[in-house]
Amino acid sequence: MSRKTNVRHFEENLNELDTLVTQLESNQLSLEEALKAFEKGVKLSQECQSVLTQAEQKVQILLEKQDGERLETFDPELNS
């Protein structure tokens, strides 16, 4: 899958995930519909995370090639 396709797919998945969250928060779905929506949301979330992980790896590779430096590990507790 090309990079543009990944980005478009990511954006579509993110929009669909947002729609599912809105539906779940509305409390107007039956239990069965809510479970299906939740299951789909988990799948979409995993797909989005995969694309983000790939993007992060590409950034790390580019930065290492540019400066020969390694990225520091982000620690949210130290940076808050």
Backbone as a chain_set.jsonl record, in Angstrom:
{"seq": "MSRKTNVRHFEENLNELDTLVTQLESNQLSLEEALKAFEKGVKLSQECQSVLTQAEQKVQILLEKQDGERLETFDPELNS", "coords": {"N": [[0.849, -1.177, 0.0], [0.6, 2.197, -0.833], [2.188, 5.219, 0.431], [0.502, 7.487, 0.334], [-1.948, 6.223, 0.163], [-1.969, 4.912, 2.621], [-2.091, 7.131, 4.349], [-4.534, 8.3, 3.584], [-6.211, 6.158, 4.163], [-5.758, 6.004, 6.907], [-6.834, 8.47, 7.765], [-9.51, 8.131, 6.985], [-10.177, 5.927, 8.578], [-9.824, 7.051, 11.095], [-11.818, 9.035, 11.092], [-14.065, 7.383, 10.886], [-13.825, 5.996, 13.264], [-14.234, 8.078, 15.073], [-16.917, 8.624, 14.51], [-18.079, 6.22, 15.382], [-17.529, 6.361, 18.133], [-19.078, 8.571, 18.831], [-21.619, 7.527, 18.31], [-21.682, 5.451, 20.202], [-21.531, 6.922, 22.557], [-23.963, 8.15, 22.52], [-25.811, 6.496, 23.594], [-27.91, 5.253, 22.306], [-27.841, 2.913, 20.967], [-28.59, -0.551, 20.618], [-27.652, -3.256, 22.815], [-26.404, -5.272, 21.34], [-25.77, -3.904, 18.949], [-24.068, -1.977, 20.01], [-21.955, -3.559, 20.937], [-20.994, -4.573, 18.494], [-20.204, -2.181, 17.292], [-18.22, -1.391, 19.09], [-16.386, -3.481, 18.778], [-15.65, -3.093, 16.089], [-14.523, -0.572, 16.372], [-12.267, -1.131, 17.96], [-10.777, -2.625, 16.137], [-10.351, -0.675, 14.124], [-8.879, 1.174, 15.614], [-6.547, -0.308, 16.129], [-5.565, -0.57, 13.52], [-5.051, 2.118, 12.912], [-3.082, 2.654, 14.83], [-1.056, 1.006, 13.898], [-0.344, 2.263, 11.464], [0.581, 4.697, 12.502], [2.782, 3.797, 13.994], [4.436, 2.84, 11.952], [4.957, 5.255, 10.641], [6.341, 6.622, 12.645], [8.638, 5.031, 12.806], [9.752, 5.516, 10.29], [10.351, 8.238, 10.533], [12.281, 8.132, 12.544], [14.323, 6.71, 11.213], [14.93, 8.522, 9.146], [15.869, 10.717, 10.647], [18.098, 9.574, 11.881], [19.701, 9.057, 9.663], [20.158, 11.639, 8.818], [21.564, 13.086, 10.875], [23.007, 11.22, 12.2], [22.383, 10.818, 14.758], [20.624, 9.422, 17.533], [17.194, 9.154, 18.453], [15.841, 10.351, 21.521], [14.205, 8.488, 24.023], [10.855, 9.097, 24.682], [9.55, 10.2, 27.662], [6.698, 10.605, 29.278], [6.295, 11.333, 31.938], [8.546, 12.721, 32.728], [8.369, 14.924, 31.098], [6.184, 16.414, 31.767]], "CA": [[0.0, 0.0, 0.0], [1.429, 3.387, -0.941], [2.136, 6.131, 1.581], [-0.713, 8.3, 0.23], [-3.077, 5.344, 0.49], [-1.93, 4.734, 4.074], [-2.559, 8.362, 4.994], [-5.968, 8.416, 3.318], [-6.845, 5.096, 4.933], [-5.671, 6.412, 8.302], [-7.804, 9.543, 7.992], [-10.852, 7.544, 6.897], [-10.373, 5.105, 9.779], [-9.964, 7.952, 12.241], [-13.157, 9.619, 11.011], [-15.046, 6.337, 11.206], [-13.691, 5.747, 14.7], [-14.897, 9.207, 15.732], [-18.355, 8.404, 14.347], [-18.461, 5.117, 16.273], [-17.502, 6.865, 19.512], [-20.264, 9.422, 18.989], [-22.78, 6.631, 18.394], [-21.653, 4.748, 21.485], [-21.811, 7.889, 23.62], [-25.362, 8.575, 22.45], [-26.613, 5.517, 24.346], [-29.108, 4.911, 21.547], [-27.63, 1.634, 20.303], [-28.902, -1.735, 21.408], [-26.44, -3.888, 23.326], [-25.77, -5.978, 20.222], [-25.196, -2.886, 18.06], [-22.958, -1.355, 20.726], [-20.843, -4.507, 20.929], [-20.444, -4.587, 17.132], [-19.526, -0.9, 17.094], [-17.011, -1.436, 19.904], [-15.462, -4.412, 18.114], [-15.139, -2.409, 14.906], [-13.672, 0.504, 16.866], [-10.993, -1.717, 18.388], [-10.052, -2.965, 14.907], [-9.916, 0.579, 13.506], [-7.835, 1.72, 16.476], [-5.334, -1.085, 15.893], [-5.071, -0.205, 12.196], [-4.486, 3.465, 13.032], [-1.846, 2.544, 15.598], [-0.065, 0.407, 13.016], [0.117, 3.305, 10.548], [1.371, 5.646, 13.297], [4.046, 3.141, 14.326], [5.25, 2.858, 10.734], [5.382, 6.636, 10.418], [7.352, 6.918, 13.652], [9.855, 4.336, 12.413], [10.317, 6.239, 9.149], [10.934, 9.475, 11.056], [13.51, 7.761, 13.239], [15.317, 6.365, 10.199], [15.34, 9.759, 8.486], [16.677, 11.511, 11.571], [19.383, 8.904, 12.069], [20.48, 9.265, 8.446], [20.492, 13.057, 8.714], [22.542, 13.542, 11.867], [23.702, 10.132, 12.846], [21.98, 10.815, 16.159], [19.457, 8.61, 17.869], [16.153, 9.864, 19.189], [15.694, 10.005, 22.917], [12.916, 7.9, 24.356], [9.961, 10.061, 25.312], [8.998, 9.794, 28.951], [5.707, 11.634, 29.589], [6.38, 11.781, 33.331], [9.625, 13.709, 32.813], [8.044, 16.063, 30.271], [4.884, 17.0, 32.123]], "C": [[0.895, 1.24, 0.0], [1.249, 4.289, 0.284], [0.869, 6.981, 1.543], [-1.94, 7.475, 0.584], [-3.133, 5.118, 1.993], [-2.49, 5.948, 4.794], [-4.053, 8.518, 4.8], [-6.735, 7.376, 4.131], [-6.866, 5.459, 6.422], [-6.728, 7.464, 8.616], [-9.235, 9.021, 7.932], [-11.157, 6.723, 8.141], [-10.58, 5.975, 11.015], [-11.342, 8.614, 12.256], [-14.231, 8.599, 11.373], [-15.016, 6.01, 12.698], [-14.387, 6.842, 15.503], [-16.421, 9.052, 15.666], [-18.848, 7.303, 15.284], [-18.499, 5.566, 17.726], [-18.734, 7.723, 19.791], [-21.523, 8.563, 19.139], [-22.833, 5.923, 19.74], [-21.999, 5.688, 22.637], [-23.271, 8.333, 23.631], [-26.287, 7.672, 23.259], [-27.903, 5.134, 23.622], [-28.947, 3.61, 20.765], [-28.079, 0.506, 21.22], [-27.582, -2.341, 21.881], [-25.682, -4.578, 22.193], [-25.088, -4.996, 19.261], [-23.974, -2.22, 18.708], [-21.736, -2.271, 20.737], [-20.183, -4.583, 19.551], [-19.66, -3.305, 16.856], [-18.209, -0.878, 17.867], [-15.962, -2.323, 19.252], [-14.83, -3.762, 16.882], [-14.188, -1.287, 15.311], [-12.307, 0.01, 17.307], [-10.144, -2.047, 17.158], [-9.512, -1.7, 14.23], [-8.778, 1.212, 14.301], [-6.507, 1.0, 16.257], [-4.721, -0.743, 14.536], [-4.427, 1.181, 12.223], [-3.154, 3.423, 13.768], [-0.73, 1.957, 14.746], [0.52, 1.438, 12.05], [0.987, 4.315, 11.292], [2.743, 5.072, 13.671], [4.984, 3.132, 13.125], [5.783, 4.255, 10.456], [6.488, 7.019, 11.396], [8.687, 6.262, 13.285], [10.533, 5.042, 11.242], [10.987, 7.529, 9.603], [12.254, 9.169, 11.756], [14.626, 7.443, 12.251], [15.834, 7.626, 9.515], [16.227, 10.612, 9.383], [18.044, 10.89, 11.801], [20.275, 9.105, 10.847], [20.973, 10.701, 8.358], [21.656, 13.425, 9.632], [23.398, 12.424, 12.444], [23.379, 10.047, 14.328], [20.762, 9.925, 16.353], [18.463, 9.472, 18.637], [16.152, 9.42, 20.643], [14.311, 9.411, 23.123], [12.088, 8.926, 25.097], [9.405, 9.469, 26.589], [8.013, 10.873, 29.377], [5.798, 12.131, 31.03], [7.487, 12.813, 33.518], [9.285, 14.998, 32.098], [6.703, 16.707, 30.617], [5.029, 18.186, 33.018]], "O": [[1.854, 1.308, 0.769], [0.301, 4.145, 1.056], [0.225, 7.185, 2.573], [-2.864, 7.971, 1.228], [-4.213, 5.13, 2.583], [-3.27, 5.814, 5.737], [-4.77, 8.837, 5.748], [-7.776, 7.675, 4.714], [-7.866, 5.247, 7.108], [-7.436, 7.36, 9.618], [-10.078, 9.421, 8.735], [-12.253, 6.805, 8.695], [-11.409, 5.668, 11.872], [-11.961, 8.738, 13.313], [-15.188, 8.915, 12.081], [-16.056, 5.777, 13.314], [-15.053, 6.559, 16.499], [-17.123, 9.315, 16.642], [-19.902, 7.434, 15.906], [-19.406, 5.19, 18.469], [-19.353, 7.615, 20.849], [-22.378, 8.834, 19.983], [-23.897, 5.807, 20.347], [-22.682, 5.294, 23.582], [-23.759, 8.836, 24.642], [-27.417, 8.049, 23.568], [-28.878, 4.737, 24.259], [-29.826, 3.246, 19.984], [-27.962, 0.598, 22.442], [-26.515, -1.97, 21.392], [-24.458, -4.475, 22.105], [-23.965, -5.233, 18.816], [-22.979, -1.938, 18.039], [-20.608, -1.807, 20.566], [-18.958, -4.648, 19.449], [-18.584, -3.343, 16.26], [-17.197, -0.399, 17.356], [-14.788, -1.96, 19.181], [-13.623, -3.871, 16.664], [-13.163, -1.076, 14.663], [-11.297, 0.666, 17.053], [-8.942, -1.783, 17.137], [-8.354, -1.661, 13.814], [-7.823, 1.727, 13.72], [-5.456, 1.64, 16.207], [-3.501, -0.639, 14.413], [-3.374, 1.389, 11.62], [-2.201, 4.089, 13.366], [0.423, 2.373, 14.864], [1.732, 1.483, 11.841], [2.018, 4.745, 10.773], [3.744, 5.789, 13.663], [6.181, 3.385, 13.262], [6.943, 4.412, 10.075], [7.462, 7.668, 11.014], [9.743, 6.875, 13.44], [11.759, 5.152, 11.21], [12.063, 7.877, 9.118], [13.236, 9.887, 11.568], [15.763, 7.874, 12.446], [17.04, 7.781, 9.325], [17.226, 11.167, 8.926], [19.041, 11.604, 11.905], [21.482, 9.303, 10.989], [22.079, 10.954, 7.879], [22.633, 14.022, 9.18], [24.405, 12.68, 13.105], [24.017, 9.298, 15.068], [19.975, 9.714, 15.431], [18.839, 10.389, 19.368], [16.427, 8.261, 20.953], [13.355, 9.806, 22.455], [12.569, 9.557, 26.039], [8.856, 8.367, 26.591], [8.432, 11.952, 29.797], [5.406, 13.265, 31.304], [7.377, 13.688, 34.377], [9.827, 16.053, 32.427], [6.158, 17.469, 29.819], [4.031, 18.792, 33.408]]}, "num_chains": 1, "name": "protein.A"}
